[in-house]
PDB file of C-alpha atoms in Angstrom:
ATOM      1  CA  UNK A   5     -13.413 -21.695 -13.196  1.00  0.00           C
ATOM      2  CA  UNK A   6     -13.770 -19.302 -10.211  1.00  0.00           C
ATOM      3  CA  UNK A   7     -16.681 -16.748 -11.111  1.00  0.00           C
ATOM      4  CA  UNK A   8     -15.080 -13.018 -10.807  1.00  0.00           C
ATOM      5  CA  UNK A   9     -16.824  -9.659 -10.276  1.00  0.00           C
ATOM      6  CA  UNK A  10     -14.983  -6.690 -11.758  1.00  0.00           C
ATOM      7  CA  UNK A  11     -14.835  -3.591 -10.007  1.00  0.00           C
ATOM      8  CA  UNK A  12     -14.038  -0.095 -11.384  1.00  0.00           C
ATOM      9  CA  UNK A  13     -13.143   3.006  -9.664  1.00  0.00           C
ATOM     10  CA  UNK A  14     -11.002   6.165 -10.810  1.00  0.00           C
ATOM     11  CA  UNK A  15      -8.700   6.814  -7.498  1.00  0.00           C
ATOM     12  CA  UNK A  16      -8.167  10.351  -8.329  1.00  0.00           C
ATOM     13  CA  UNK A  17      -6.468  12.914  -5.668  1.00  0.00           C
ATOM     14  CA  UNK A  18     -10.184  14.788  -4.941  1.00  0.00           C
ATOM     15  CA  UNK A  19     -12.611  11.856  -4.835  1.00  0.00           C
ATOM     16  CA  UNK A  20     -10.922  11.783  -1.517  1.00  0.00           C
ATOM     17  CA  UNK A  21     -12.740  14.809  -0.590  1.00  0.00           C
ATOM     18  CA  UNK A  22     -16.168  13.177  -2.205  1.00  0.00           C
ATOM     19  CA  UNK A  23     -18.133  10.102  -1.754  1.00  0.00           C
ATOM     20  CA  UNK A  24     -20.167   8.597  -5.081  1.00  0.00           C
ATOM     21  CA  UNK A  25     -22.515   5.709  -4.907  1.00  0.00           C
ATOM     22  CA  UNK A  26     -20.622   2.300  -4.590  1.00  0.00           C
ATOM     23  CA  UNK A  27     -21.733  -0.619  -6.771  1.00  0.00           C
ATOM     24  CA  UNK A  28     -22.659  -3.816  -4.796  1.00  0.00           C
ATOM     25  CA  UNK A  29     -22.534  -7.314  -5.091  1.00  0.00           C
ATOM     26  CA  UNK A  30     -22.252 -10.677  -3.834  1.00  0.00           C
ATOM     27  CA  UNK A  31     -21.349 -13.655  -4.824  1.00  0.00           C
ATOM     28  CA  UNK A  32     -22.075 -17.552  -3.540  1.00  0.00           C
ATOM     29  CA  UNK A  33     -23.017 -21.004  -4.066  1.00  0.00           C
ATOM     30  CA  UNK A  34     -24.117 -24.496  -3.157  1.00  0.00           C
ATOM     31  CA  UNK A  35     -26.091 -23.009  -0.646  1.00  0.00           C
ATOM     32  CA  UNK A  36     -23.339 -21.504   1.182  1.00  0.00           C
ATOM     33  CA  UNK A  37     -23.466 -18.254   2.699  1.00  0.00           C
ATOM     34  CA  UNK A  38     -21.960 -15.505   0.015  1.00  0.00           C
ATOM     35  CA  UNK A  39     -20.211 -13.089   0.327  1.00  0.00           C
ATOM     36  CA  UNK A  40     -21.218  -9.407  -0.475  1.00  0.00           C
ATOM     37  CA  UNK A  41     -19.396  -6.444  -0.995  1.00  0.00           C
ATOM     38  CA  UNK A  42     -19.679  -2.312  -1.510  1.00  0.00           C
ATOM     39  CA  UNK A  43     -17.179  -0.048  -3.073  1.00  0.00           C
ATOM     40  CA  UNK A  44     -16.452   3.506  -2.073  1.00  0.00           C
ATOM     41  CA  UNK A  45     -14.608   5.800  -3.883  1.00  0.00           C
ATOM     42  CA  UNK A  46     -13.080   7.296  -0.398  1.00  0.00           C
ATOM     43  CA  UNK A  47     -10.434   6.641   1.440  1.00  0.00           C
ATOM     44  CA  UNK A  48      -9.221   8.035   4.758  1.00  0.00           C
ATOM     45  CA  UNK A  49      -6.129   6.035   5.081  1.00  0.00           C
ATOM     46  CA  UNK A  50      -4.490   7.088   1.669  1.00  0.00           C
ATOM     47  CA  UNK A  51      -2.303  10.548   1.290  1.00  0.00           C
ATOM     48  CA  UNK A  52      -3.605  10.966  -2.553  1.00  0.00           C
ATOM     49  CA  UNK A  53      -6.844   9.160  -2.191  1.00  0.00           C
ATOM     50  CA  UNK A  54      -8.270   5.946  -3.068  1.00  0.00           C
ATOM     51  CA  UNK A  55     -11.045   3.655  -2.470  1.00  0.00           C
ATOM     52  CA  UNK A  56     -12.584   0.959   0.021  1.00  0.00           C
ATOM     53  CA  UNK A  57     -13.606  -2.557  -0.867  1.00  0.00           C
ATOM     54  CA  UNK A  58     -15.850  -3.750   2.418  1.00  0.00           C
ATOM     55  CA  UNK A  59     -16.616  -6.805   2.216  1.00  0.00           C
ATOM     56  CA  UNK A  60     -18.836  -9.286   4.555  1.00  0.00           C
ATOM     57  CA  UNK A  61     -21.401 -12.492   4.518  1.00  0.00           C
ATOM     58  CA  UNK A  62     -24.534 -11.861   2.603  1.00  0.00           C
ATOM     59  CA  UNK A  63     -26.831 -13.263   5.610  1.00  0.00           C
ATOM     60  CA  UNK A  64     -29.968 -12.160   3.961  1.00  0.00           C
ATOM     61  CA  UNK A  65     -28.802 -13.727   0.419  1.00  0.00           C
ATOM     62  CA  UNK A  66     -29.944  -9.828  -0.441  1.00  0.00           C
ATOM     63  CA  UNK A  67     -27.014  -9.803  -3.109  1.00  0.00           C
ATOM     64  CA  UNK A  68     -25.727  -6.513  -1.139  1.00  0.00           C
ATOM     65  CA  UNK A  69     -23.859  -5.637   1.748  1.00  0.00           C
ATOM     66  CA  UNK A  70     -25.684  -4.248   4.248  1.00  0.00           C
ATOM     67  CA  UNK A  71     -24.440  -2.631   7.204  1.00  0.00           C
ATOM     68  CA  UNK A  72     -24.691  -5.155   9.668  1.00  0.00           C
ATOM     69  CA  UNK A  73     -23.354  -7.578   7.404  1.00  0.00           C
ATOM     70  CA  UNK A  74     -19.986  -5.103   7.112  1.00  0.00           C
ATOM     71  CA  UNK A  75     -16.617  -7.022   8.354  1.00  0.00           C
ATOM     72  CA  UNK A  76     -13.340  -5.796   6.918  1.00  0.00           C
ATOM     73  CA  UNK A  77     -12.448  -2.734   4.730  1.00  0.00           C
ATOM     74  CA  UNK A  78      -9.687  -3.618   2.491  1.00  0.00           C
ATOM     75  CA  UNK A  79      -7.923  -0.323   1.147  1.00  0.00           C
ATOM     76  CA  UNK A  80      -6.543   0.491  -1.876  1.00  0.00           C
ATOM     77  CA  UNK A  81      -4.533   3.669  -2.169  1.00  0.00           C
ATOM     78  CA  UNK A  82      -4.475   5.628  -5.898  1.00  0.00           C
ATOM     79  CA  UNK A  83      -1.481   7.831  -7.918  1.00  0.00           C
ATOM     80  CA  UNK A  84      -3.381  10.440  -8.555  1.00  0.00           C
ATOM     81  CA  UNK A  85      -4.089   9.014 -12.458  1.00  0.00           C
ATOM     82  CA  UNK A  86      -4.965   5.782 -13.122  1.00  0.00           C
ATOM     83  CA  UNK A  87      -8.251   3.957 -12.926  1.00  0.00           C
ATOM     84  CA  UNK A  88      -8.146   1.190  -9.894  1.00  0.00           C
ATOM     85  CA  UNK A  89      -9.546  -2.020 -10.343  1.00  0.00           C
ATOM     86  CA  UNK A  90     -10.983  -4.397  -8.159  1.00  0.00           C
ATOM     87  CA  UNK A  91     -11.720  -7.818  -8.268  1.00  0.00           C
ATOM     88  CA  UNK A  92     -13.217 -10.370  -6.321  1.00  0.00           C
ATOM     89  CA  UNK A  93     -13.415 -14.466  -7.429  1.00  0.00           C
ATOM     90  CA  UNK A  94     -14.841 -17.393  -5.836  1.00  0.00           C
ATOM     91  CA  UNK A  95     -12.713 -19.848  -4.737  1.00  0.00           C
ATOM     92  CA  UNK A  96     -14.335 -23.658  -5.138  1.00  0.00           C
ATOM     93  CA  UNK A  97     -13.239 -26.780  -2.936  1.00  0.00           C
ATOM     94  CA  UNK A  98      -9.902 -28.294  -3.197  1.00  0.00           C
ATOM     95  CA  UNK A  99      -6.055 -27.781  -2.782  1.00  0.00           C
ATOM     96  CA  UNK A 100      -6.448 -23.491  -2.564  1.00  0.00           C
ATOM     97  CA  UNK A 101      -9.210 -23.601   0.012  1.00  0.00           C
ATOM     98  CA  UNK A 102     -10.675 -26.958   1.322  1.00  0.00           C
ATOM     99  CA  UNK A 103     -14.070 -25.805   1.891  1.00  0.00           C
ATOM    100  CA  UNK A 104     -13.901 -23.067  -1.166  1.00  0.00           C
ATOM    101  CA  UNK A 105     -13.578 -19.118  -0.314  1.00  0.00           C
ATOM    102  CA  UNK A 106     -12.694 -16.263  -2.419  1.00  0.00           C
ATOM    103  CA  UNK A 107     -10.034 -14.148  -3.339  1.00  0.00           C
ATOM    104  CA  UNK A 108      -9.612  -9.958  -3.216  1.00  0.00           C
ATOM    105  CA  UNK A 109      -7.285  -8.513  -6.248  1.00  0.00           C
ATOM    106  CA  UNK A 110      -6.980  -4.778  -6.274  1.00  0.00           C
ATOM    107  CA  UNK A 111      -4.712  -2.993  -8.677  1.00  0.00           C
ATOM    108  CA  UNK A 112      -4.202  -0.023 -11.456  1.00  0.00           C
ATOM    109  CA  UNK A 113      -5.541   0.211 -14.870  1.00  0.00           C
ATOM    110  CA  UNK A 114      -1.830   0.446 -16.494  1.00  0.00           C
ATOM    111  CA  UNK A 115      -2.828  -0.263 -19.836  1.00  0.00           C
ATOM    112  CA  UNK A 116      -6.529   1.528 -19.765  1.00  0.00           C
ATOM    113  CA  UNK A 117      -8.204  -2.030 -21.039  1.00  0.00           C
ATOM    114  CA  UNK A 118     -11.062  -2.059 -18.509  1.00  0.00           C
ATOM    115  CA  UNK A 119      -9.458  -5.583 -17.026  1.00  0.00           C
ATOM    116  CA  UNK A 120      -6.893  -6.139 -14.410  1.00  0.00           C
ATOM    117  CA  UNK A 121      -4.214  -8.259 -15.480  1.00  0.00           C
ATOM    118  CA  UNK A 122      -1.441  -9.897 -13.684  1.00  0.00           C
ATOM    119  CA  UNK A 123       1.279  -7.624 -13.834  1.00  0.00           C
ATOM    120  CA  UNK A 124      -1.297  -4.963 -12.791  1.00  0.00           C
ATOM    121  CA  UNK A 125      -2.367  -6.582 -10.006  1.00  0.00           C
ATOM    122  CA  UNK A 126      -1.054  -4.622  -6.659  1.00  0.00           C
ATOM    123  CA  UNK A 127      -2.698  -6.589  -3.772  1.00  0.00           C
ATOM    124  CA  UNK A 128      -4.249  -9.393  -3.429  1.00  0.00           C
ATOM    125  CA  UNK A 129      -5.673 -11.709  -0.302  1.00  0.00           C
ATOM    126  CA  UNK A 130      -7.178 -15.259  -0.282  1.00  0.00           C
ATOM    127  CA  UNK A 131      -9.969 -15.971   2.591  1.00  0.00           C
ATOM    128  CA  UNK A 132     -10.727 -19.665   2.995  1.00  0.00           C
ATOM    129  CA  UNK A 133     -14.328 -20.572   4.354  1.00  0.00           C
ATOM    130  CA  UNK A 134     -14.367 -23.313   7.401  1.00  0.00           C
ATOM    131  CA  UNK A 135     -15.642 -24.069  10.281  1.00  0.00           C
ATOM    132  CA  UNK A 136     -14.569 -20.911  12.834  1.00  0.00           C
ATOM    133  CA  UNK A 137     -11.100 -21.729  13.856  1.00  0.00           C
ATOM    134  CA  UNK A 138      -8.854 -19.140  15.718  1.00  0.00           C
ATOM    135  CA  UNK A 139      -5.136 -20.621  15.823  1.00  0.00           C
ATOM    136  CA  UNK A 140      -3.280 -17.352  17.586  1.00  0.00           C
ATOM    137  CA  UNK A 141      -5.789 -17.085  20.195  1.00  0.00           C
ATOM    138  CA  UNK A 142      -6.516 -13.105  19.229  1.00  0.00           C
ATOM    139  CA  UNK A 143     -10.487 -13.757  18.731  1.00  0.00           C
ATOM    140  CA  UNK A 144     -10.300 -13.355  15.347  1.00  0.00           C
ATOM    141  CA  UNK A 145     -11.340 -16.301  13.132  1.00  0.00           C
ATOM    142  CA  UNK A 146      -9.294 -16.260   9.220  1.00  0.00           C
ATOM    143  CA  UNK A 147     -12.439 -18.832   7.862  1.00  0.00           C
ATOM    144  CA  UNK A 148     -15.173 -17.287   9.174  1.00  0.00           C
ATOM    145  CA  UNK A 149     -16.946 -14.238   9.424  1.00  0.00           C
ATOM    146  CA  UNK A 150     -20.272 -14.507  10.308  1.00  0.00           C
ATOM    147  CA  UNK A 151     -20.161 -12.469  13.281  1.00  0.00           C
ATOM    148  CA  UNK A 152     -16.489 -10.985  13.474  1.00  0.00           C
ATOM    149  CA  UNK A 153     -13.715  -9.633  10.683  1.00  0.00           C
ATOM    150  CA  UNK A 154     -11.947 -11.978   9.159  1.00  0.00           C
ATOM    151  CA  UNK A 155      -8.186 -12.306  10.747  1.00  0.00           C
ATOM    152  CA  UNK A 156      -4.941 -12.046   8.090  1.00  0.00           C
ATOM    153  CA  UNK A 157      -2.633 -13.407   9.952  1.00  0.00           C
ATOM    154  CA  UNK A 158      -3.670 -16.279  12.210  1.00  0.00           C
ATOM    155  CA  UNK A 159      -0.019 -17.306  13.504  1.00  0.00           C
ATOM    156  CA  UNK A 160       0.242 -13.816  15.233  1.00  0.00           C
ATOM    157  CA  UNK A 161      -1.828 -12.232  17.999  1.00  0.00           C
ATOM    158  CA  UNK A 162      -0.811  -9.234  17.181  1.00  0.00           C
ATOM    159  CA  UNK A 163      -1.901  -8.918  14.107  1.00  0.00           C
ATOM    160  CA  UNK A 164      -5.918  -8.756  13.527  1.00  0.00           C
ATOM    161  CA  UNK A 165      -8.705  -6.350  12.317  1.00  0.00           C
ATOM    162  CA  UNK A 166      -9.064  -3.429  15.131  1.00  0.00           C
ATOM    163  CA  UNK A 167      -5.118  -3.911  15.895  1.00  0.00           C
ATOM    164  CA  UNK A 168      -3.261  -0.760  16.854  1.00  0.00           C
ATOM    165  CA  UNK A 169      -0.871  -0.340  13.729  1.00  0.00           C
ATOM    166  CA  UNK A 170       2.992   0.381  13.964  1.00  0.00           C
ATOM    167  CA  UNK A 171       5.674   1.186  12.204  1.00  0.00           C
ATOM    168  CA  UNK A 172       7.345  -1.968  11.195  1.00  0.00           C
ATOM    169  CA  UNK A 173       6.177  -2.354   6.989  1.00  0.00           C
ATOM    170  CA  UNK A 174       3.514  -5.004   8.184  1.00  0.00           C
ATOM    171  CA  UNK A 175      -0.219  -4.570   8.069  1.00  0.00           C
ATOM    172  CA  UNK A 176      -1.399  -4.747  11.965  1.00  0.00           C
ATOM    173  CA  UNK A 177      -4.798  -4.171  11.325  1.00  0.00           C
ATOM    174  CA  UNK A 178      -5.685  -6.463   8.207  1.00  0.00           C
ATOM    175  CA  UNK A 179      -6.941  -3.688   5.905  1.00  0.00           C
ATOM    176  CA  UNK A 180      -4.060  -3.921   3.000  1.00  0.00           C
ATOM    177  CA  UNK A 181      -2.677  -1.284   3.914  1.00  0.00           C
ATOM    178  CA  UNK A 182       1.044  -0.946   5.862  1.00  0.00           C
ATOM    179  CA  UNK A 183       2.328   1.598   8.644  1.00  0.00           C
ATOM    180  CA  UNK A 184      -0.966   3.862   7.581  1.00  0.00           C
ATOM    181  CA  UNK A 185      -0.399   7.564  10.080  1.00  0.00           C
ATOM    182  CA  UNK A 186       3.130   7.065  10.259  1.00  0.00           C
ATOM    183  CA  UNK A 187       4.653   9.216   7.700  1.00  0.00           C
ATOM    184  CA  UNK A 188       5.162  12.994   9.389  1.00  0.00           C
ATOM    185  CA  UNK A 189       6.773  14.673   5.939  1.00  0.00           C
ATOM    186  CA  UNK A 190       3.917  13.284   3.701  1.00  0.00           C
ATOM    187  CA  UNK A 191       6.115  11.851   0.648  1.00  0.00           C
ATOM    188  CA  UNK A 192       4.403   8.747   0.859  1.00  0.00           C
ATOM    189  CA  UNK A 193       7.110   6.544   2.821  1.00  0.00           C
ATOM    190  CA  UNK A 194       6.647   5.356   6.277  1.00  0.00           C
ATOM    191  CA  UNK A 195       8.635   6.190   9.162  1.00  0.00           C
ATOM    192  CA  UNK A 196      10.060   2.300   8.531  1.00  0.00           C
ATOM    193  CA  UNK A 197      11.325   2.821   5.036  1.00  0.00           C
ATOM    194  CA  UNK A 198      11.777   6.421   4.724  1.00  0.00           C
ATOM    195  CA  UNK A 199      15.511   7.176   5.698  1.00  0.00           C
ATOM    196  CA  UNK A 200      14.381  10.764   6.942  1.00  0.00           C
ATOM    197  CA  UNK A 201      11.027  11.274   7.761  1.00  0.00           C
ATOM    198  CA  UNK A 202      10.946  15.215   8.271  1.00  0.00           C
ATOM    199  CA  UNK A 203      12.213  15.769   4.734  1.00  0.00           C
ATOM    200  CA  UNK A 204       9.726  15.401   2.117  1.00  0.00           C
ATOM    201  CA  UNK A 205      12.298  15.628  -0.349  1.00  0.00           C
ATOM    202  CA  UNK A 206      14.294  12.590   1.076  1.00  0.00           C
ATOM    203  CA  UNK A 207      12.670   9.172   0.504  1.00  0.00           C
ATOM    204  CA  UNK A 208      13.762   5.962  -1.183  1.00  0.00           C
ATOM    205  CA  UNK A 209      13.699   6.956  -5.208  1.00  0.00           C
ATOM    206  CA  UNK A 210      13.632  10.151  -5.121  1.00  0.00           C
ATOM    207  CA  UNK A 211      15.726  12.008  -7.290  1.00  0.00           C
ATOM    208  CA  UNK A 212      19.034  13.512  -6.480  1.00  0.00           C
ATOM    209  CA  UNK A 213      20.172  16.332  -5.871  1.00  0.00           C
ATOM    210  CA  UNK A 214      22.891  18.977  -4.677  1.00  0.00           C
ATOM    211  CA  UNK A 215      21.833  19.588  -1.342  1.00  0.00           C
ATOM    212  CA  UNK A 216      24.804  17.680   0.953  1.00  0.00           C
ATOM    213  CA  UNK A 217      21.808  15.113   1.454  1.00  0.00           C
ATOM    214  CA  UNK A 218      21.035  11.654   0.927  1.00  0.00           C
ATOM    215  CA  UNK A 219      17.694  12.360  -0.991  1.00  0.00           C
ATOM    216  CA  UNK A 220      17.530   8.962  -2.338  1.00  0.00           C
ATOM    217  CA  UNK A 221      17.878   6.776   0.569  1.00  0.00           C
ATOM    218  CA  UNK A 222      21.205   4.894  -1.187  1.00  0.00           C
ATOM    219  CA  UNK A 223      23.552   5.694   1.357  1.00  0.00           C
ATOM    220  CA  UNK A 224      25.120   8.038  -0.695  1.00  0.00           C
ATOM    221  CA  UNK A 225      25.007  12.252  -1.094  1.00  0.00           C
ATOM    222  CA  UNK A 226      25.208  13.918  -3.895  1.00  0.00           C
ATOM    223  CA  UNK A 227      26.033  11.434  -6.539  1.00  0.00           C
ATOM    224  CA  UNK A 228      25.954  12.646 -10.266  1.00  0.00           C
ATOM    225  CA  UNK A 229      26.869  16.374  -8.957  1.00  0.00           C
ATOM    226  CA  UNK A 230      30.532  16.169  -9.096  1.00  0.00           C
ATOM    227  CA  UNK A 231      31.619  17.979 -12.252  1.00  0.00           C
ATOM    228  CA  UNK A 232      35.498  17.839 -11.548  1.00  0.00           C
ATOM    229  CA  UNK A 233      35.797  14.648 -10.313  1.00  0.00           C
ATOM    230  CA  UNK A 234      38.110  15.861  -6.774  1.00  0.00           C
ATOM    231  CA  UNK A 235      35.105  13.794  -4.751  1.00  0.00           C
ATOM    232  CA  UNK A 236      33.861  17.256  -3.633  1.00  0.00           C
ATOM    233  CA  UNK A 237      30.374  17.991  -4.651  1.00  0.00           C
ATOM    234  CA  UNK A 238      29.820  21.107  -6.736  1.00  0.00           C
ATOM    235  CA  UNK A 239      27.635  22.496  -4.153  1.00  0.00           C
ATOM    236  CA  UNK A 240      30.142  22.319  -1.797  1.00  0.00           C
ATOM    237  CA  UNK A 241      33.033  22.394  -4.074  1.00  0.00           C
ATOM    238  CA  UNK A 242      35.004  26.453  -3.683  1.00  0.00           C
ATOM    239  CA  UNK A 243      35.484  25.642  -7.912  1.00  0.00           C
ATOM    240  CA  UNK A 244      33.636  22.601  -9.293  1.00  0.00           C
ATOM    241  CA  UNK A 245      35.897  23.035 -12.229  1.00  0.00           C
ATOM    242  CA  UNK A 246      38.860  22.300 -11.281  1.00  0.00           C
ATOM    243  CA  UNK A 247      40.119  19.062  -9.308  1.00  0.00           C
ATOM    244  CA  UNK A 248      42.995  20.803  -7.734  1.00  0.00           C
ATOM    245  CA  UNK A 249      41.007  23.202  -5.601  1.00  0.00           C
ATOM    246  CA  UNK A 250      38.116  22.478  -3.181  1.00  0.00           C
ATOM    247  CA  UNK A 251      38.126  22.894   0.570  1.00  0.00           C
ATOM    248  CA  UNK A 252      41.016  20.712   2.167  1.00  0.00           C
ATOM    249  CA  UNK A 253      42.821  20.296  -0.776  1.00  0.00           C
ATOM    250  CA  UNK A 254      46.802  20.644   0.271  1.00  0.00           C
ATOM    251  CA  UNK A 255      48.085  23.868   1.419  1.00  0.00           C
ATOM    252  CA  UNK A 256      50.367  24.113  -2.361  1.00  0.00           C
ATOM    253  CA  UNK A 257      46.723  23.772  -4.220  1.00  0.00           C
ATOM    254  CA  UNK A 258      45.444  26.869  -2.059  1.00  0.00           C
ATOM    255  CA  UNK A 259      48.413  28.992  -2.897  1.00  0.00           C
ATOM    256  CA  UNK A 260      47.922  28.691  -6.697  1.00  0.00           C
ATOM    257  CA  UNK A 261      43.986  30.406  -6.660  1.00  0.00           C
TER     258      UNK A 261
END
């Protein structure tokens, strides 16, 4: 059984603006190098706060992450509400990861038991350890990171720790996080997914209403607000109780208000 650290942090819209103390750790074995890791109850990259796993090798066997020892700062972003949990488990040798390695799980406390359990479990990343290998050629290894981050996506060049991110609902810059700096109206939707991106009221979900917009992102304006069923939203519609008169209606309809 893989040995798991819990990690607890309350991702709350103003710990954004604070930093507390962030419990350390490490874990390793055989006489491999470990891996240690610090938690901050900050972070930058998140509208409504959040918090920052970092995580690197524990060269000095110190049990703590020092700051040379820092590689990759995965982020997890918070609603405002719930408790965040973190967890990280060793990996041993065989079919998962040859040479062992360890897993990141990050998530929200749905059910306020202290524990993260699989259906609150929000992102998650497997590293593998292994002799350095570097199959895209971008200088970052995804086994081994002893002296550089560790890469999350080895099959493209593009992709790697330090990568200039870009609107396109993939995480450039391997820190869990997606199209980070590219939503301009703040409603939490990228510039990718967000079908209008200078209307904070207009994003995928969002609820409808009678505006002449597509608030929802469905393709569709206005549903739900059509009291007389003529097509017309009320908004819009000259009398939204009656189906025989709205704007266009035939020139007999018109004569008759």
């Amino acid at each position: 059984m893989p040995r798991r650290l819990i990690l607890t942090f309350t991702a709350l819209v103003f710990m954004a603006a604070c930093a507390a103390k962030a419990p350390e750790g490490g874990a390793g074995s055989g006489g491999k190098t470990g891996v240690a890791f610090s938690l901050s109850q900050t972070a930058s990259e998140c509208l409504n706060g959040g918090a920052t796993l970092a995580i690197g090798p524990d060269l000095d066997s110190d049990g703590l992450l020092d700051p040379a020892e820092k590689r990759n700062e995965l982020y997890l972003c918070g609603d405002g509400v719930k408790t965040a949990l973190g967890e990280l488990a060793t990996i041993p040798e065989g079919a998962i990861c040859a040479e062992g390695g360890f897993a990141v799980e990050l998530g929200l406390d749905i059910d306020g038991d202290g524990a993260l359990s699989p259906v609150e479990i929000l992102k998650s990343k497997t590293f593998c350890s292994g002799t350095a290998q570097d199959a895209d050629g971008d200088g970052y290894p995804p086994n081994d990171f002893s002296s550089k981050p560790l890469d999350c996506d080895d099959h493209n060049p593009k992709i790697h720790p330090g990568a200039a991110e870009i609107s396109d609902g993939i995480d450039n810059d391997c820190d869990l996080l997606a199209d980070e700096g590219f939503d301009a109206d703040k409603d939490g939707f990228c510039s990718f997914l967000d079908p209008d991106d200078s209307d904070p009221l207009v994003y995928p979900g969002a609820p409808e209403v009678c505006d002449g917009k597509d608030n929802d992102g469905d393709g569709q304006k206005d549903e739900g607000f059509d009291s007389d069923g003529d097509s017309i939203a009320d908004c819009v519609d000259c009398d939204p109780q009656n189906p025989a008169i709205y704007q266009g209606a035939a020139d007999i309809t018109r004569n008759l208000v």
